[in-house]
XYZ file of C-alpha atoms in Angstrom:
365
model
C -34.677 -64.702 -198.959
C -37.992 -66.388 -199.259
C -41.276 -64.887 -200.054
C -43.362 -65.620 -197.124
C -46.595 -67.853 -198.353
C -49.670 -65.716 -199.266
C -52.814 -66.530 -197.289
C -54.542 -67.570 -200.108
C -51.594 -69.923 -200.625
C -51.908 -70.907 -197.463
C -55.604 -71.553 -197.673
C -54.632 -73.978 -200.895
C -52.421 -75.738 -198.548
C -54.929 -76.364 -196.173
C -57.628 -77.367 -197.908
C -55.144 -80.189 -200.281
C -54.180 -81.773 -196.901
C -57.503 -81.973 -195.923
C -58.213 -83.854 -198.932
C -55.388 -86.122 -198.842
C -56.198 -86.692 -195.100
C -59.598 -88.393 -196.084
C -57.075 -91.121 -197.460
C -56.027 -93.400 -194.862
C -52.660 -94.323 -196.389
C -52.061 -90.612 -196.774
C -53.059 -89.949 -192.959
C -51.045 -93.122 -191.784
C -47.831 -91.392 -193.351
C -49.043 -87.918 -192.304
C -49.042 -88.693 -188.953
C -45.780 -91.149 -188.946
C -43.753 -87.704 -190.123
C -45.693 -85.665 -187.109
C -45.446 -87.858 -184.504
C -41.984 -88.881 -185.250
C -41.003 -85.323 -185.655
C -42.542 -84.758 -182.339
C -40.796 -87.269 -180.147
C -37.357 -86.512 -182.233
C -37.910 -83.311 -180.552
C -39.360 -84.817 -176.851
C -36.600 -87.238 -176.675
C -33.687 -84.164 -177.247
C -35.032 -81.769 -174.719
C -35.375 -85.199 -172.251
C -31.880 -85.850 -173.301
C -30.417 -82.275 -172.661
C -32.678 -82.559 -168.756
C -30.853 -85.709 -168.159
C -27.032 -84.383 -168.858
C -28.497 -81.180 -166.626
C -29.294 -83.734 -163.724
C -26.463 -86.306 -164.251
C -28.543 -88.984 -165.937
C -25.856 -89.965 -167.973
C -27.164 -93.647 -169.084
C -30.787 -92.272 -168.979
C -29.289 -89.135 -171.576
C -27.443 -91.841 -173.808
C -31.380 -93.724 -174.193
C -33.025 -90.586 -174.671
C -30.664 -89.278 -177.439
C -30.605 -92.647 -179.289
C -34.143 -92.109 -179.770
C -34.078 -88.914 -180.729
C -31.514 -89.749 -183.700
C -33.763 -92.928 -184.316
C -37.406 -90.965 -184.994
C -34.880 -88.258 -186.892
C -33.672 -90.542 -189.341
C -37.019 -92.238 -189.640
C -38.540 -89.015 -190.498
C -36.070 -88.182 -192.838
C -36.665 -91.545 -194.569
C -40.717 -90.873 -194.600
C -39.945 -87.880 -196.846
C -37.141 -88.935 -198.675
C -39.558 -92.211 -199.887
C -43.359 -90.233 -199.567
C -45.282 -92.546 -198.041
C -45.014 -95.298 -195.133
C -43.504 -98.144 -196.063
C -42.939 -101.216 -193.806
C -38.947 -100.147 -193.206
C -39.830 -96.798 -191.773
C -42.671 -98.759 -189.377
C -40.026 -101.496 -188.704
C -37.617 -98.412 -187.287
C -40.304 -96.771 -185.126
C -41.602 -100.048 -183.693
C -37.546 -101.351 -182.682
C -37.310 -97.485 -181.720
C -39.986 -97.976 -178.876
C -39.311 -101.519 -177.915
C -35.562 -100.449 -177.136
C -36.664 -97.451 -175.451
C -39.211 -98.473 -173.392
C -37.622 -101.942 -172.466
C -34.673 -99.526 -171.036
C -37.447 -97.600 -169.320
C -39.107 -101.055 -167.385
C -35.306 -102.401 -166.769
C -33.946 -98.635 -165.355
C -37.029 -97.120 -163.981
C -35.567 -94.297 -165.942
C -35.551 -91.553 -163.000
C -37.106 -92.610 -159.814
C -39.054 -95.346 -161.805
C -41.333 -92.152 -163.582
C -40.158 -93.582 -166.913
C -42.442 -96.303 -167.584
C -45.280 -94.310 -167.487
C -44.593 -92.967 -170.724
C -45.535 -96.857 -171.631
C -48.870 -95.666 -171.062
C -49.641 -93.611 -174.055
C -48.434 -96.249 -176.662
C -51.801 -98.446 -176.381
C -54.032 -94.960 -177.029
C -52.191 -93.900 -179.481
C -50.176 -97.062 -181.396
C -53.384 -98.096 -182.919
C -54.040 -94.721 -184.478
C -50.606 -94.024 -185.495
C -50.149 -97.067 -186.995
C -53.596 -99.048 -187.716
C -55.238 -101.961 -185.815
C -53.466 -104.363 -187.104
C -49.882 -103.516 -186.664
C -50.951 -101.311 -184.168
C -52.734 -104.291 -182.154
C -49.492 -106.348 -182.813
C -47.176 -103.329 -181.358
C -49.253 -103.204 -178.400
C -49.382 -107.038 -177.586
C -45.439 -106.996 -177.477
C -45.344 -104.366 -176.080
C -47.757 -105.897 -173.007
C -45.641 -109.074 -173.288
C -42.664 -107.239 -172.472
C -44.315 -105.664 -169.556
C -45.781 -108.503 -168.166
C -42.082 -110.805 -168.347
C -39.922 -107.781 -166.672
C -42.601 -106.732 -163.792
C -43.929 -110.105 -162.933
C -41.967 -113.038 -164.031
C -38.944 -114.268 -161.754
C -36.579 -114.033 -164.872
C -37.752 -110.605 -165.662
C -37.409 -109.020 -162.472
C -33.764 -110.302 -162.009
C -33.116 -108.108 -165.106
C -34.655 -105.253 -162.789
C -32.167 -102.548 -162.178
C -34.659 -100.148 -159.900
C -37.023 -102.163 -157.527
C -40.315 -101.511 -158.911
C -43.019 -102.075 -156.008
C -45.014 -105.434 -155.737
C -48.326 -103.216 -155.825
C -46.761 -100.883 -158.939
C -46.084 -104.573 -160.497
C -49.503 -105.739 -160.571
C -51.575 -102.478 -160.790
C -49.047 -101.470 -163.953
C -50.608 -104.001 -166.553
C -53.935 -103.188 -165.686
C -53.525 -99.884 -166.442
C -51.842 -101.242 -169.877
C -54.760 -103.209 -170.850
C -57.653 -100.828 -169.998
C -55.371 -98.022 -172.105
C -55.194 -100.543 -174.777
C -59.167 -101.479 -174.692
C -59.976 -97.774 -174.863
C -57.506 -97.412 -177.736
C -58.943 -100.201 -179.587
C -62.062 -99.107 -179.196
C -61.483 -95.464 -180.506
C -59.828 -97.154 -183.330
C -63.037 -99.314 -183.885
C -65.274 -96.625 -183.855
C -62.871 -94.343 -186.046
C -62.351 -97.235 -188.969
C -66.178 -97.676 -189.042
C -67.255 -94.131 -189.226
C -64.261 -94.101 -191.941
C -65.554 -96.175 -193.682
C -69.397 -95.274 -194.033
C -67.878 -91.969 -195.079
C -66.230 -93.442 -197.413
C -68.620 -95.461 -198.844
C -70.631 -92.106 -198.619
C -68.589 -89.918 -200.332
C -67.588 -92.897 -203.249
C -72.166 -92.434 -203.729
C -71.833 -88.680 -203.606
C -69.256 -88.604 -206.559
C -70.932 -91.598 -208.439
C -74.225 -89.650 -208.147
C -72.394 -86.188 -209.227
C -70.737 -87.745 -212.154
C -73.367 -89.811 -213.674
C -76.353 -89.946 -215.444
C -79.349 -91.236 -213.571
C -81.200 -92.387 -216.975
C -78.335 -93.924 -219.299
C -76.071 -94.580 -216.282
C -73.068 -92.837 -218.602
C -70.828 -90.312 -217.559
C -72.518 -87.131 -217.437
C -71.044 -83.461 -218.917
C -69.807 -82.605 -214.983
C -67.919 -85.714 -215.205
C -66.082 -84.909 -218.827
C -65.845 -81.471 -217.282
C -63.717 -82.594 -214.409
C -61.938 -85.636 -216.031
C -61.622 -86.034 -219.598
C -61.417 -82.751 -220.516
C -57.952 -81.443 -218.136
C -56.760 -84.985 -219.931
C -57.589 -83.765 -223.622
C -57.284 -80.100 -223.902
C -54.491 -78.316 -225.002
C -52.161 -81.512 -224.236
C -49.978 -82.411 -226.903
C -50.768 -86.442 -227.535
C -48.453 -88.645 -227.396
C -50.890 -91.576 -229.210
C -53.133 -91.546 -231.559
C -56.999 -91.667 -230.687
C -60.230 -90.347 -231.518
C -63.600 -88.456 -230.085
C -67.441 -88.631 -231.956
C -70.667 -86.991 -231.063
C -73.510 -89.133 -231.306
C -77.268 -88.171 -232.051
C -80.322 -90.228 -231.992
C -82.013 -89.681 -234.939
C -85.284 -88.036 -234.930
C -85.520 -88.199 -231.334
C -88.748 -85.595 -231.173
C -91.095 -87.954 -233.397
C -90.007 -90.878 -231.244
C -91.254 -88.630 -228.189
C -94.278 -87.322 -229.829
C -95.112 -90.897 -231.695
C -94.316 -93.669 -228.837
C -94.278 -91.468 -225.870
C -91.496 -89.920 -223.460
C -91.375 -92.809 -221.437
C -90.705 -94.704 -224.899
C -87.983 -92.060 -225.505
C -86.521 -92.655 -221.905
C -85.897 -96.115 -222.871
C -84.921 -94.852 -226.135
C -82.092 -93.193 -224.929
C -81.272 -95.756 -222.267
C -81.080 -98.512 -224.910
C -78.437 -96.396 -226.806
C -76.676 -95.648 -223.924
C -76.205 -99.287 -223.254
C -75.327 -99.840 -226.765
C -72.384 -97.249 -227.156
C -71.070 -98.870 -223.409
C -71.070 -102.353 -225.251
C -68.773 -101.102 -227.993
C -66.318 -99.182 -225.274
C -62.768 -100.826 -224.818
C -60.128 -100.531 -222.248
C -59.068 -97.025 -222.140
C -62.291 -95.654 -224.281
C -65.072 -93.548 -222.372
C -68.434 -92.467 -222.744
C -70.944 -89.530 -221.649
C -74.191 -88.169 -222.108
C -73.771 -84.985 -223.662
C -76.830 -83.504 -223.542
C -80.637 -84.320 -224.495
C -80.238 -86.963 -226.807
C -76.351 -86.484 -227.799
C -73.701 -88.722 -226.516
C -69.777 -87.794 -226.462
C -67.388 -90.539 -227.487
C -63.596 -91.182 -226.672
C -61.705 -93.619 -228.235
C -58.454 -94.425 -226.735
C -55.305 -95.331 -228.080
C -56.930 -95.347 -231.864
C -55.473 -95.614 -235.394
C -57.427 -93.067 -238.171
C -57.868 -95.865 -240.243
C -59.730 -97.674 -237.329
C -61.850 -94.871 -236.170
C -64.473 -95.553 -239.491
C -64.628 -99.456 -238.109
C -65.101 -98.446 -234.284
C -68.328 -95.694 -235.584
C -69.734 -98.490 -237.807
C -69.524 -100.637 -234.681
C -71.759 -97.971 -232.389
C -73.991 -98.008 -235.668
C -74.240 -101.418 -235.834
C -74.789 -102.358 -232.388
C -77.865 -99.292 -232.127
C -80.026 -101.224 -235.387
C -80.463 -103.970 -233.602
C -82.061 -102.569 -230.770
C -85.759 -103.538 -230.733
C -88.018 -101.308 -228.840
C -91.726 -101.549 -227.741
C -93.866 -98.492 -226.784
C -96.925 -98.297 -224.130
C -99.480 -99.625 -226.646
C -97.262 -102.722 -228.019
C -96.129 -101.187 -230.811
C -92.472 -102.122 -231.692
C -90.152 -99.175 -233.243
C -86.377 -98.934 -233.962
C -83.760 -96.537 -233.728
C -80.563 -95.131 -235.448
C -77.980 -93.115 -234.591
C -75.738 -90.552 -236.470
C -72.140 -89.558 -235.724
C -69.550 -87.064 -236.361
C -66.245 -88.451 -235.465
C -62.689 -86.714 -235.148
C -59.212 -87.752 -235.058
C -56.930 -86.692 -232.946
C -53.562 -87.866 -234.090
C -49.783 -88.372 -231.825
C -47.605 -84.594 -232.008
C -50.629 -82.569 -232.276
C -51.767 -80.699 -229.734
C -55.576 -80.813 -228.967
C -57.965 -77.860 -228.844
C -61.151 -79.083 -227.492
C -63.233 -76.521 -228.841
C -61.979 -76.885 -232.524
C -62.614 -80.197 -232.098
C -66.207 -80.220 -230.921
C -66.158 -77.669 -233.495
C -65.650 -80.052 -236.346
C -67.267 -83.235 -234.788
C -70.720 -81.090 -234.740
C -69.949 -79.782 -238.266
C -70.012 -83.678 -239.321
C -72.777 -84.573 -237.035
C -75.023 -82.665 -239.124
C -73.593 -83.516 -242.152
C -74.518 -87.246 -241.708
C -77.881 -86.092 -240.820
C -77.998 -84.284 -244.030
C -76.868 -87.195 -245.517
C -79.290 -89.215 -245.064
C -79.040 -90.260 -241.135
C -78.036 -93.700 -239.907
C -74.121 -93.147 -241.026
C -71.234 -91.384 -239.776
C -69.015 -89.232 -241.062
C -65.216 -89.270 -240.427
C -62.501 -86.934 -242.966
């Protein structure tokens, strides 16, 4: 017998969907599985009321549509997401359904008002596009059984003339207010968004050198790195501008702003696919290199090294001044398993051992 869930369990459980709901292609299939769940269980307990009250054609609809938004829900979490076949079922689902509903009148012609709720909700079930498209062929078929001459001869209860014409109008202001609510929904989705993509940019980066800050390698690189057994070879360095104070105290802060701005930028330049960069802290800067042979680690420093000489800086009074760096790199090679603080560890130790040595260099054993 199962363990019932703890509440803090169930707290977790909350707050994840919550998160995944702020994803629209996660909500779309969220609320495929609950809505089709839903009327899987609507369309039984209609079905079991129609065999109570004789409805046997009426009972036979019903119950297809039951089995239909079953097996479409047991397709949404067999695959995990919504994919065009499990739309494709629910769409034929409702145009079968609901075409039975305007042919039969369903029981005393109250059937087609369930029509009614498919332009509110299809958009937000499904999205303003296909949604929009559902609900125009859906109108279409209301509009050729009600109110054409071929329609109506497929007419099986006698819907009156005043039903007839007051019945699309109905349709189409549900539909307007649906598309509107969807309107209004996708735009405030989307400033949100948009607002939330700033919020984490903001939280994760460094205003000065525009880098990844240490909250960022908190949250990302380091659940990637530590104690994770790599399956590649690759490579981290700390980098330190060199006598960073005297630049302050000679050319100024603001001169050391740019200071550490112009490194910043120099560090990104020598960053390939896979390889990241943060600020570290003051004046240090933390290095991954991705995907990187020992034997090319001494090349990639020398490149960082390099690329920070020829920056050419000028200070509030005109005076130009340069810069160097000085790195301690380490390598982390395939079938070891990493232990972050060994390793920052042993990058610091040779840190200061190319300071000691002189500055400018880096040192990688």
């Amino acid at each position: 017998m199962k363990k019932p869930l703890s509440k803090e369990k169930k707290l977790t459980f909350r707050v994840n969907i919550l998160k995944k709901l702020t994803d629209d292609n996660f909500r779309y299939y969220f609320q495929m599985c609950v809505l089709c769940a839903l009327l899987a269980v609507v369309a039984a307990v209609m079905s079991i009321m129609n065999i109570f009250t004789s409805k046997t054609e009426l009972m036979y609809a019903t119950l297809f549509f039951s089995v239909v938004m079953l097996v479409n829900l047991l397709v949404l979490l067999r695959v995990g997401h919504a994919s065009h076949f499990s739309y494709a079922i629910f769409e034929v689902g409702m145009f079968v359904l609901f075409g039975f509903f305007l042919i039969t009148g369903g029981t005393e012609g109250f059937s087609p008002y369930w029509i009614i709720i498919l332009p509110s909700f299809g958009m937000m079930f499904l999205g303003k596009k296909r949604g929009l498209w559902l609900n125009v062929v859906m109108f279409a078929m209301v509009v050729f059984i009600l109110m054409t001459p071929w329609g109506r001869e497929l007419q099986r209860y006698r819907f009156t003339e005043e039903f007839c014409m007051r019945f699309p109008v109905v349709y189409v202001a549900t539909f307007a207010l649906g598309y509107c609510f969807e309107m209004i929904r996708l735009i405030t989705y989307n400033a949100l968004t948009k607002a939330q993509r700033q919020l984490i940019m903001a939280a994760e980066t460094d205003q000065l050198t525009k880098l990844h800050n240490r909250h960022w390698f908190n949250q990302r690189l380091y659940e990637k790195l530590d104690n994770k057994v790599m399956t590649y070879d690759c490579a981290v360095a700390i980098i330190d501008i060199d006598k960073f104070k005297t630049v302050n105290d000679v050319h100024g802060h603001l001169s050391g702003d740019e200071a550490l701005a112009a490194t910043a930028n120099a560090i990104d330049m020598c960053m390939r696919k896979g390889d990241a960069s943060c600020r570290w802290g003051g004046e240090e800067f933390f290095v991954y290199f991705d995907t990187c042979a020992a034997d090319q680690v001494p090349y990639r420093c020398e490149d960082i090294l390099e690329t920070v000489r020829k920056i050419r800086l000028v200070d509030s009074s005109g005076k130009e001044f340069r810069i160097t760096v000085s790195i301690g790199a380490v390598g982390l090679p395939a079938g070891k398993t990493v232990h972050l603080r060994d390793v920052f560890l042993k990058a610091d130790e040779r840190l200061y051992r190319a300071k000691n040595a002189g500055r400018d260099k880096a040192i990688y054993d």
